[in-house]
Short mmCIF file of C-alpha atoms in Angstrom, two decimals:
data_model
loop_
_atom_site.label_atom_id
_atom_site.label_comp_id
_atom_site.label_asym_id
_atom_site.label_seq_id
_atom_site.Cartn_x
_atom_site.Cartn_y
_atom_site.Cartn_z
CA MET Q 2 15.29 29.47 120.17
CA THR Q 3 15.48 28.95 123.94
CA ALA Q 4 13.04 26.43 125.37
CA LYS Q 5 10.51 27.69 127.88
CA ILE Q 6 8.66 25.65 130.47
CA ILE Q 7 4.97 26.57 130.62
CA ASP Q 8 3.53 26.32 134.14
CA GLY Q 9 0.18 24.65 133.48
CA VAL Q 10 -0.71 24.51 137.18
CA ALA Q 11 -0.40 28.30 137.57
CA ILE Q 12 -2.39 28.91 134.40
CA ALA Q 13 -5.13 26.54 135.56
CA LYS Q 14 -5.33 28.38 138.88
CA SER Q 15 -5.78 31.67 137.04
CA ILE Q 16 -8.45 30.24 134.73
CA ARG Q 17 -10.35 28.73 137.64
CA ALA Q 18 -10.34 32.06 139.46
CA GLN Q 19 -11.89 33.68 136.38
CA CYS Q 20 -14.39 30.82 136.03
CA ARG Q 21 -15.52 31.37 139.60
CA LEU Q 22 -16.27 35.03 138.80
CA ASP Q 23 -18.07 34.01 135.61
CA VAL Q 24 -20.22 31.46 137.45
CA GLN Q 25 -21.16 34.06 140.07
CA ALA Q 26 -22.02 36.61 137.37
CA LEU Q 27 -24.14 34.07 135.48
CA ASN Q 28 -26.03 33.21 138.65
CA ARG Q 29 -26.69 36.86 139.47
CA ARG Q 30 -27.81 37.62 135.91
CA THR Q 31 -29.95 34.56 135.19
CA GLY Q 32 -30.35 32.60 138.41
CA ILE Q 33 -28.70 29.63 136.69
CA SER Q 34 -26.18 27.55 138.62
CA PRO Q 35 -24.18 25.38 136.18
CA GLY Q 36 -24.25 21.65 136.83
CA LEU Q 37 -21.93 18.86 135.67
CA ALA Q 38 -22.92 15.18 135.74
CA VAL Q 39 -20.12 12.61 135.76
CA ILE Q 40 -20.68 8.92 135.05
CA LEU Q 41 -18.06 6.48 136.31
CA VAL Q 42 -18.27 2.77 135.44
CA GLY Q 43 -16.04 0.22 137.11
CA ASP Q 44 -13.21 0.56 139.60
CA ASN Q 45 -10.29 1.84 137.54
CA PRO Q 46 -8.10 3.69 140.10
CA ALA Q 47 -6.86 6.27 137.60
CA SER Q 48 -10.42 7.04 136.49
CA ALA Q 49 -11.53 7.44 140.12
CA ILE Q 50 -8.75 9.97 140.74
CA TYR Q 51 -9.57 11.83 137.54
CA VAL Q 52 -13.26 12.08 138.48
CA ARG Q 53 -12.41 13.20 142.01
CA ASN Q 54 -10.23 15.99 140.61
CA LYS Q 55 -12.99 17.12 138.28
CA ILE Q 56 -15.50 17.29 141.12
CA ARG Q 57 -13.00 19.21 143.25
CA ALA Q 58 -12.49 21.67 140.39
CA CYS Q 59 -16.27 22.15 140.17
CA GLN Q 60 -16.42 22.92 143.88
CA GLU Q 61 -13.62 25.48 143.53
CA VAL Q 62 -15.49 27.50 140.92
CA GLY Q 63 -19.04 27.06 142.22
CA ILE Q 64 -20.36 24.52 139.71
CA SER Q 65 -22.73 21.85 141.03
CA SER Q 66 -21.53 18.31 140.38
CA PHE Q 67 -23.45 15.04 140.28
CA LYS Q 68 -21.58 11.73 140.30
CA PHE Q 69 -23.17 8.47 139.16
CA GLU Q 70 -21.12 5.33 139.84
CA TYR Q 71 -21.83 1.87 138.42
CA PRO Q 72 -20.14 -1.54 138.82
CA HIS Q 73 -17.97 -2.79 135.96
CA ASP Q 74 -20.55 -5.45 134.96
CA ILE Q 75 -23.49 -3.03 134.66
CA ASP Q 76 -25.87 -3.48 131.72
CA PRO Q 77 -24.96 -0.71 129.22
CA GLN Q 78 -28.65 0.02 128.70
CA ILE Q 79 -28.87 1.28 132.29
CA VAL Q 80 -26.09 3.77 131.64
CA LEU Q 81 -27.66 4.82 128.33
CA GLN Q 82 -30.96 5.43 130.11
CA LYS Q 83 -29.19 7.55 132.73
CA ILE Q 84 -27.62 9.63 129.95
CA ALA Q 85 -31.08 10.07 128.38
CA ASP Q 86 -32.44 11.25 131.74
CA LEU Q 87 -29.55 13.68 132.22
CA ASN Q 88 -30.08 15.06 128.71
CA GLU Q 89 -33.56 16.13 129.85
CA ASP Q 90 -32.52 17.38 133.30
CA PRO Q 91 -32.48 21.23 133.32
CA SER Q 92 -30.14 21.30 136.33
CA VAL Q 93 -27.46 19.46 134.32
CA HIS Q 94 -25.62 21.55 131.74
CA GLY Q 95 -22.72 19.18 131.08
CA ILE Q 96 -22.41 15.39 130.94
CA LEU Q 97 -19.12 13.54 131.12
CA VAL Q 98 -18.67 9.78 130.81
CA GLN Q 99 -15.29 8.81 132.20
CA LEU Q 100 -13.26 6.64 129.84
CA PRO Q 101 -12.24 3.89 129.43
CA LEU Q 102 -15.47 1.91 129.68
CA PRO Q 103 -15.69 -1.86 130.33
CA ARG Q 104 -15.60 -4.10 127.25
CA GLN Q 105 -19.37 -4.73 127.11
CA PHE Q 106 -19.92 -1.08 126.17
CA ASP Q 107 -20.09 0.33 122.66
CA MET Q 108 -18.11 3.49 123.42
CA THR Q 109 -19.29 5.28 120.26
CA ALA Q 110 -22.94 4.63 121.10
CA VAL Q 111 -22.44 5.94 124.64
CA LEU Q 112 -20.65 9.12 123.57
CA HIS Q 113 -23.19 9.85 120.83
CA ALA Q 114 -26.05 9.37 123.29
CA ILE Q 115 -24.99 12.56 125.08
CA ASP Q 116 -26.78 15.69 123.89
CA SER Q 117 -24.22 17.65 121.83
CA THR Q 118 -25.03 20.80 123.84
CA LYS Q 119 -24.06 18.97 127.06
CA ASP Q 120 -21.07 17.08 125.67
CA VAL Q 121 -18.35 18.75 127.74
CA ASP Q 122 -15.63 16.34 126.54
CA GLY Q 123 -16.34 17.29 122.92
CA PHE Q 124 -16.56 13.65 121.77
CA HIS Q 125 -20.05 13.77 120.19
CA LEU Q 126 -20.00 13.43 116.41
CA TYR Q 127 -21.50 16.92 116.06
CA ASN Q 128 -18.74 18.54 118.10
CA VAL Q 129 -16.00 16.52 116.39
CA GLY Q 130 -17.32 17.53 112.96
CA ALA Q 131 -17.85 21.14 113.99
CA LEU Q 132 -14.15 21.42 114.81
CA ILE Q 133 -13.53 21.66 111.08
CA THR Q 134 -15.53 24.89 110.85
CA GLY Q 135 -14.53 26.15 114.30
CA ASN Q 136 -18.10 25.96 115.60
CA ALA Q 137 -17.93 23.16 118.18
CA VAL Q 138 -20.18 23.67 121.21
CA PHE Q 139 -17.51 22.02 123.33
CA PRO Q 140 -14.01 21.33 121.96
CA PRO Q 141 -12.07 18.32 123.33
CA CYS Q 142 -10.57 19.28 126.67
CA THR Q 143 -6.88 18.41 126.30
CA PRO Q 144 -6.20 20.23 123.01
CA TYR Q 145 -8.37 23.12 124.19
CA GLY Q 146 -6.20 23.30 127.31
CA VAL Q 147 -3.08 23.44 125.13
CA MET Q 148 -4.59 26.33 123.16
CA LYS Q 149 -5.40 28.20 126.39
CA MET Q 150 -1.80 27.77 127.58
CA LEU Q 151 -0.43 29.11 124.30
CA GLU Q 152 -2.81 32.09 124.54
CA HIS Q 153 -1.78 32.73 128.15
CA GLU Q 154 1.90 32.77 127.17
CA GLY Q 155 1.25 35.06 124.20
CA ILE Q 156 2.60 32.51 121.73
CA GLY Q 157 1.36 33.44 118.28
CA LEU Q 158 0.47 30.68 115.82
CA GLU Q 159 -0.22 32.49 112.57
CA GLY Q 160 2.23 31.29 109.93
CA LYS Q 161 4.10 29.06 112.37
CA ASN Q 162 5.12 25.48 111.53
CA VAL Q 163 3.70 23.21 114.21
CA VAL Q 164 4.24 19.48 114.70
CA VAL Q 165 1.63 17.41 116.52
CA VAL Q 166 2.99 14.07 117.68
CA GLY Q 167 0.08 11.64 117.94
CA ALA Q 168 -3.02 11.30 115.79
CA SER Q 169 -5.69 10.15 118.24
CA ASN Q 170 -9.31 11.23 117.85
CA ILE Q 171 -9.23 12.66 121.36
CA VAL Q 172 -6.04 14.75 121.24
CA GLY Q 173 -3.92 14.68 118.09
CA LYS Q 174 -6.48 15.23 115.33
CA PRO Q 175 -8.52 17.92 117.15
CA MET Q 176 -5.27 19.62 118.20
CA ALA Q 177 -4.25 19.88 114.56
CA LEU Q 178 -7.66 21.31 113.59
CA MET Q 179 -7.53 23.94 116.34
CA LEU Q 180 -4.04 24.97 115.27
CA MET Q 181 -5.15 25.31 111.65
CA GLN Q 182 -8.02 27.55 112.81
CA ARG Q 183 -5.26 29.89 114.02
CA ASP Q 184 -3.52 29.78 110.62
CA ALA Q 185 -0.65 27.53 111.67
CA THR Q 186 0.89 25.09 109.20
CA VAL Q 187 0.50 21.69 110.82
CA ALA Q 188 2.28 18.34 110.39
CA ILE Q 189 0.73 15.36 112.18
CA CYS Q 190 3.09 12.55 113.15
CA HIS Q 191 2.03 9.13 114.39
CA ALA Q 192 3.23 5.58 115.01
CA LYS Q 193 3.90 4.98 111.30
CA THR Q 194 5.77 8.27 110.70
CA ARG Q 195 9.22 7.70 109.21
CA ASP Q 196 12.12 9.57 110.81
CA LEU Q 197 10.21 11.52 113.45
CA ALA Q 198 13.31 13.59 114.19
CA GLN Q 199 13.13 15.38 110.85
CA PHE Q 200 9.77 16.82 111.90
CA THR Q 201 10.69 17.68 115.49
CA LEU Q 202 14.04 19.38 114.89
#
């Protein structure tokens, strides 16, 4: 089989163009303008860039964005209260807490504080569990993006043998579950896998 490079940038541009049309249609039909709230704690340069790109993407497709920045030594209860407020805010349809968080935070508590219907990263326990049945409100973004690229390229998965390298809760495990939903046979490799090459041949 000849390897093929998938142009993720071109696919993303196409998806954003469709999202813009969808947002306009939603607004015409219901008067609703989608809103995304992003919480950024600390001064991690990579996180700042990531958040800036997300806000730029929102602007491109017509989604309102709200950024809430906090210093690295903020009391976690203040952030949890902000999440509670955003859960009740009808103008906010998605909430994203940029990771990683400073060490004083209980990451699990923060992610589970987000309403599962606004959990756009798909990290809430409800959405993680619902991946097993294929009923997640929001699937985790990175594996979902991989699935969209495979769909765009017309790459069928039914009956295929697929290897996922990495078993993280954010990418590897949900990726495997999404592939199984499409009837692929999945092997998950990780740091303790013996002879990785035998799986990736």
